[in-house]
mmCIF file of C-alpha atoms and ligand atoms in Angstrom:
data_model
loop_
_atom_site.group_PDB
_atom_site.id
_atom_site.type_symbol
_atom_site.label_atom_id
_atom_site.label_comp_id
_atom_site.label_asym_id
_atom_site.label_seq_id
_atom_site.Cartn_x
_atom_site.Cartn_y
_atom_site.Cartn_z
ATOM 1 C CA MET A 291 131.948 -286.194 -155.549
ATOM 2 C CA THR A 292 134.785 -288.556 -156.588
ATOM 3 C CA ASN A 293 136.237 -291.023 -158.707
ATOM 4 C CA LEU A 294 136.088 -294.326 -156.944
ATOM 5 C CA PRO A 295 138.637 -296.806 -158.300
ATOM 6 C CA LEU A 296 137.470 -300.618 -159.091
ATOM 7 C CA LYS A 297 139.636 -303.413 -159.624
ATOM 8 C CA CYS A 298 139.726 -307.433 -160.017
ATOM 9 C CA ARG A 299 141.950 -309.302 -157.614
ATOM 10 C CA CYS A 300 144.500 -310.033 -160.279
ATOM 11 C CA GLY A 301 144.366 -306.320 -161.663
ATOM 12 C CA GLU A 302 143.770 -307.319 -165.455
ATOM 13 C CA VAL A 303 140.217 -305.544 -164.935
ATOM 14 C CA THR A 304 140.310 -301.807 -163.875
ATOM 15 C CA ALA A 305 137.717 -299.459 -163.804
ATOM 16 C CA LEU A 306 136.183 -296.248 -162.381
ATOM 17 C CA ALA A 307 132.980 -295.339 -160.811
ATOM 18 C CA THR A 308 132.909 -291.549 -161.612
ATOM 19 C CA ASN A 309 131.344 -288.480 -159.701
ATOM 20 C CA VAL A 310 130.312 -290.840 -156.705
ATOM 21 C CA SER A 311 128.932 -289.491 -153.344
ATOM 22 C CA PRO A 312 126.969 -291.144 -150.763
ATOM 23 C CA SER A 313 123.821 -289.409 -152.253
ATOM 24 C CA SER A 314 124.768 -290.793 -155.793
ATOM 25 C CA GLY A 315 123.752 -294.125 -155.315
ATOM 26 C CA ASN A 316 122.330 -296.529 -152.635
ATOM 27 C CA ARG A 317 125.067 -298.573 -150.476
ATOM 28 C CA VAL A 318 122.743 -301.797 -149.125
ATOM 29 C CA ILE A 319 123.427 -305.189 -148.162
ATOM 30 C CA CYS A 320 121.522 -308.004 -149.683
ATOM 31 C CA CYS A 321 121.237 -311.310 -147.658
ATOM 32 C CA CYS A 322 119.032 -312.870 -150.463
ATOM 33 C CA CYS A 323 119.478 -316.423 -151.478
ATOM 34 C CA ASP A 324 120.377 -315.611 -155.161
ATOM 35 C CA CYS A 325 123.329 -313.252 -153.951
ATOM 36 C CA GLN A 326 124.566 -315.995 -151.550
ATOM 37 C CA ALA A 327 124.481 -318.440 -154.823
ATOM 38 C CA PHE A 328 126.234 -316.154 -156.880
ATOM 39 C CA ALA A 329 129.154 -315.935 -154.505
ATOM 40 C CA ARG A 330 129.255 -319.727 -154.261
ATOM 41 C CA PHE A 331 128.801 -320.220 -157.681
ATOM 42 C CA LEU A 332 132.404 -318.616 -157.787
ATOM 43 C CA GLY A 333 133.675 -320.102 -154.843
ATOM 44 C CA ARG A 334 134.053 -316.826 -153.273
ATOM 45 C CA GLU A 335 131.713 -316.884 -150.413
ATOM 46 C CA ASP A 336 134.705 -316.039 -147.735
ATOM 47 C CA GLU A 337 135.580 -312.868 -150.078
ATOM 48 C CA VAL A 338 131.940 -311.830 -150.848
ATOM 49 C CA LEU A 339 129.539 -312.594 -147.886
ATOM 50 C CA ASP A 340 129.615 -311.330 -144.501
ATOM 51 C CA ALA A 341 129.073 -313.272 -141.426
ATOM 52 C CA PHE A 342 125.292 -313.480 -142.066
ATOM 53 C CA GLY A 343 125.444 -314.506 -145.740
ATOM 54 C CA GLY A 344 124.899 -310.755 -146.807
ATOM 55 C CA THR A 345 126.379 -309.285 -149.841
ATOM 56 C CA GLU A 346 127.402 -305.536 -149.725
ATOM 57 C CA LEU A 347 126.763 -303.488 -152.996
ATOM 58 C CA PHE A 348 126.433 -299.897 -154.315
ATOM 59 C CA GLN A 349 123.743 -299.408 -156.509
ATOM 60 C CA MET A 350 124.715 -296.662 -159.178
ATOM 61 C CA PRO A 351 124.090 -295.471 -162.828
ATOM 62 C CA GLN A 352 125.489 -297.740 -165.551
ATOM 63 C CA SER A 353 126.751 -294.665 -167.478
ATOM 64 C CA GLN A 354 129.287 -293.843 -164.465
ATOM 65 C CA LEU A 355 131.170 -297.100 -164.712
ATOM 66 C CA THR A 356 133.860 -296.952 -166.900
ATOM 67 C CA ILE A 357 136.083 -300.065 -167.621
ATOM 68 C CA GLN A 358 139.392 -298.675 -168.337
ATOM 69 C CA GLN A 359 141.422 -301.899 -169.058
ATOM 70 C CA GLY A 360 140.287 -305.964 -169.490
ATOM 71 C CA HIS A 361 136.692 -304.968 -170.814
ATOM 72 C CA ASP A 362 136.986 -308.322 -172.728
ATOM 73 C CA LYS A 363 137.247 -310.115 -169.213
ATOM 74 C CA LEU A 364 133.819 -309.151 -168.044
ATOM 75 C CA GLN A 365 131.635 -312.328 -167.990
ATOM 76 C CA SER A 366 128.175 -312.483 -167.400
ATOM 77 C CA MET A 367 126.062 -315.325 -165.643
ATOM 78 C CA ARG A 368 122.678 -315.839 -164.585
ATOM 79 C CA LEU A 369 121.585 -318.309 -161.869
ATOM 80 C CA THR A 370 118.206 -319.086 -163.656
ATOM 81 C CA GLU A 371 116.962 -318.476 -167.264
ATOM 82 C CA LYS A 372 115.154 -315.345 -166.266
ATOM 83 C CA GLY A 373 117.291 -313.998 -163.402
ATOM 84 C CA LEU A 374 119.239 -310.970 -162.791
ATOM 85 C CA LEU A 375 122.493 -310.722 -164.942
ATOM 86 C CA ARG A 376 125.370 -311.031 -162.800
ATOM 87 C CA TRP A 377 128.869 -310.024 -163.669
ATOM 88 C CA TYR A 378 132.298 -311.399 -162.715
ATOM 89 C CA THR A 379 135.807 -311.342 -164.153
ATOM 90 C CA SER A 380 137.002 -314.466 -166.173
ATOM 91 C CA CYS A 381 140.598 -313.538 -165.309
ATOM 92 C CA CYS A 382 140.355 -314.255 -161.698
ATOM 93 C CA ASN A 383 136.535 -314.768 -160.779
ATOM 94 C CA THR A 384 136.137 -311.482 -158.913
ATOM 95 C CA VAL A 385 132.446 -310.711 -158.208
ATOM 96 C CA VAL A 386 131.669 -307.351 -159.842
ATOM 97 C CA GLY A 387 128.035 -306.657 -159.784
ATOM 98 C CA ASN A 388 124.647 -306.960 -160.887
ATOM 99 C CA THR A 389 122.277 -305.646 -163.586
ATOM 100 C CA VAL A 390 118.648 -306.168 -164.703
ATOM 101 C CA ASN A 391 119.236 -305.515 -168.357
ATOM 102 C CA ALA A 392 120.199 -302.695 -170.819
ATOM 103 C CA LYS A 393 116.882 -300.668 -170.125
ATOM 104 C CA MET A 394 117.402 -300.436 -166.329
ATOM 105 C CA PRO A 395 119.846 -297.779 -165.738
ATOM 106 C CA PHE A 396 121.442 -299.090 -162.544
ATOM 107 C CA VAL A 397 124.630 -301.422 -161.747
ATOM 108 C CA GLY A 398 124.931 -302.808 -158.327
ATOM 109 C CA VAL A 399 128.640 -302.793 -157.668
ATOM 110 C CA ILE A 400 129.698 -305.289 -155.215
ATOM 111 C CA HIS A 401 132.511 -304.511 -152.743
ATOM 112 C CA THR A 402 134.761 -306.952 -154.009
ATOM 113 C CA PHE A 403 135.542 -305.033 -157.263
ATOM 114 C CA ILE A 404 135.799 -301.713 -155.259
ATOM 115 C CA ASP A 405 139.297 -300.733 -154.556
ATOM 116 C CA GLU A 406 139.008 -298.455 -151.887
ATOM 117 C CA ALA A 407 139.498 -299.704 -148.112
ATOM 118 C CA ASP A 408 137.408 -296.870 -146.453
ATOM 119 C CA ARG A 409 134.085 -297.389 -148.325
ATOM 120 C CA ASP A 410 132.266 -295.273 -145.451
ATOM 121 C CA LYS A 411 134.399 -292.315 -146.449
ATOM 122 C CA VAL A 412 133.633 -292.518 -150.031
ATOM 123 C CA LEU A 413 129.977 -294.094 -149.986
ATOM 124 C CA GLY A 414 128.773 -293.385 -146.549
ATOM 125 C CA PRO A 415 127.438 -295.753 -144.120
ATOM 126 C CA VAL A 416 125.184 -298.766 -145.421
ATOM 127 C CA LYS A 417 121.591 -297.486 -145.929
ATOM 128 C CA ALA A 418 119.902 -300.662 -145.684
ATOM 129 C CA VAL A 419 120.247 -304.569 -145.275
ATOM 130 C CA VAL A 420 117.717 -305.946 -147.547
ATOM 131 C CA GLN A 421 115.898 -309.377 -147.595
ATOM 132 C CA THR A 422 117.273 -310.137 -144.159
ATOM 133 C CA GLN A 423 114.519 -313.246 -143.900
ATOM 134 C CA TYR A 424 117.320 -315.305 -145.779
ATOM 135 C CA ALA A 425 120.112 -314.230 -143.505
ATOM 136 C CA LYS A 426 122.363 -316.970 -141.921
ATOM 137 C CA GLY A 427 122.271 -317.415 -138.068
ATOM 138 C CA ALA A 428 121.006 -314.840 -135.712
ATOM 139 C CA PRO A 429 121.523 -311.463 -138.055
ATOM 140 C CA ASP A 430 123.112 -308.653 -135.871
ATOM 141 C CA TYR A 431 123.024 -305.731 -138.364
ATOM 142 C CA PRO A 432 122.405 -302.163 -137.365
ATOM 143 C CA LYS A 433 119.018 -301.155 -136.946
ATOM 144 C CA HIS A 434 118.100 -300.506 -140.580
ATOM 145 C CA SER A 435 117.504 -303.976 -141.235
ATOM 146 C CA ALA A 436 114.133 -305.095 -142.917
ATOM 147 C CA LYS A 437 112.930 -307.048 -145.886
ATOM 148 C CA PHE A 438 112.708 -303.983 -148.002
ATOM 149 C CA PRO A 439 112.746 -300.808 -145.936
ATOM 150 C CA LEU A 440 110.177 -298.381 -147.395
ATOM 151 C CA GLY A 441 112.378 -295.462 -147.393
ATOM 152 C CA VAL A 442 115.189 -296.828 -149.248
ATOM 153 C CA THR A 443 113.008 -298.630 -151.840
ATOM 154 C CA LEU A 444 111.171 -295.426 -152.410
ATOM 155 C CA ARG A 445 114.306 -293.730 -153.033
ATOM 156 C CA LEU A 446 115.797 -296.365 -155.215
ATOM 157 C CA VAL A 447 112.510 -296.124 -157.571
ATOM 158 C CA GLY A 448 112.965 -292.256 -157.483
ATOM 159 C CA GLN A 449 116.551 -292.825 -158.505
ATOM 160 C CA LEU A 450 115.899 -295.314 -161.191
ATOM 161 C CA LEU A 451 113.196 -293.027 -162.534
ATOM 162 C CA LEU A 452 115.530 -289.988 -162.711
ATOM 163 C CA TRP A 453 118.444 -291.989 -164.007
ATOM 164 C CA LYS A 454 116.179 -293.219 -166.709
ATOM 165 C CA LEU A 455 115.025 -289.638 -167.602
ATOM 166 C CA GLN A 456 118.679 -288.562 -167.630
ATOM 167 C CA GLY A 457 119.710 -291.629 -170.008
ATOM 168 C CA LYS A 458 122.231 -292.992 -167.451
ATOM 169 C CA GLN A 459 121.598 -296.458 -168.812
ATOM 170 C CA LYS A 460 123.915 -295.494 -171.546
ATOM 171 C CA PRO A 461 126.934 -295.912 -172.050
ATOM 172 C CA SER A 462 127.352 -299.054 -170.566
ATOM 173 C CA ALA A 463 130.290 -301.085 -169.789
ATOM 174 C CA PHE A 464 127.829 -304.210 -169.694
ATOM 175 C CA PHE A 465 125.679 -304.014 -172.769
ATOM 176 C CA SER A 466 126.211 -303.195 -176.350
ATOM 177 C CA ASP A 467 124.029 -300.488 -178.193
ATOM 178 C CA ASP A 468 121.443 -303.137 -179.369
ATOM 179 C CA GLY A 469 120.948 -303.754 -175.671
ATOM 180 C CA ARG A 470 122.942 -307.316 -175.916
ATOM 181 C CA PRO A 471 125.247 -308.157 -172.882
ATOM 182 C CA VAL A 472 128.922 -307.771 -173.814
ATOM 183 C CA SER A 473 129.565 -311.178 -173.034
ATOM 184 C CA LYS A 474 126.951 -314.295 -173.399
ATOM 185 C CA PRO A 475 125.820 -315.125 -170.193
ATOM 186 C CA VAL A 476 126.640 -318.719 -168.666
ATOM 187 C CA ILE A 477 123.303 -320.204 -167.295
ATOM 188 C CA ALA A 478 124.078 -321.681 -163.725
ATOM 189 C CA SER A 479 121.286 -324.275 -163.699
ATOM 190 C CA GLU A 480 122.539 -325.919 -166.659
HETATM 191 ZN ZN1 ZN B 194 141.355 -310.507 -162.582
HETATM 192 ZN ZN1 ZN B 195 120.272 -310.245 -153.119
#
């Protein structure tokens, strides 16, 4: 277990992911169109997406992410009225992560917000590549690629239930106690 530093590009927003280990969350790559569109929305494809359009993220409990400074720079957006709530920093458009809502205990922290060059060491290897049907070109990921690999999906569902039982949706850096996002989401389709 270790505390993983998180930071935006310009350094105004800093945070900690506490008690992190390879088994404390899920390190995955998502190739879906929406994750690609989010990076495009911020003009950060080069930084966020890998050669096949994949976004690497670490799914972990919201309660284990603590903002140290720059909380007011956390900005949310949705690609559509009902989509995932996606987070970035208003100071420098660093892609931060994804949440569903205040009740779903997890946040998918995107690698651009992780201030650690050796992610393998802290988070272990990537466990799955999901939604590869939307990958660009001829995706050449290691063997674990699949739409939704069953093992990883079951693991995540199990973890979500456990985190929920443990109350790990709170405290949240992303939602206030009444369940509202800490910043009003920008809707990209508008
Ligand atoms: Zn910044
Ligand atoms: Zn995605």
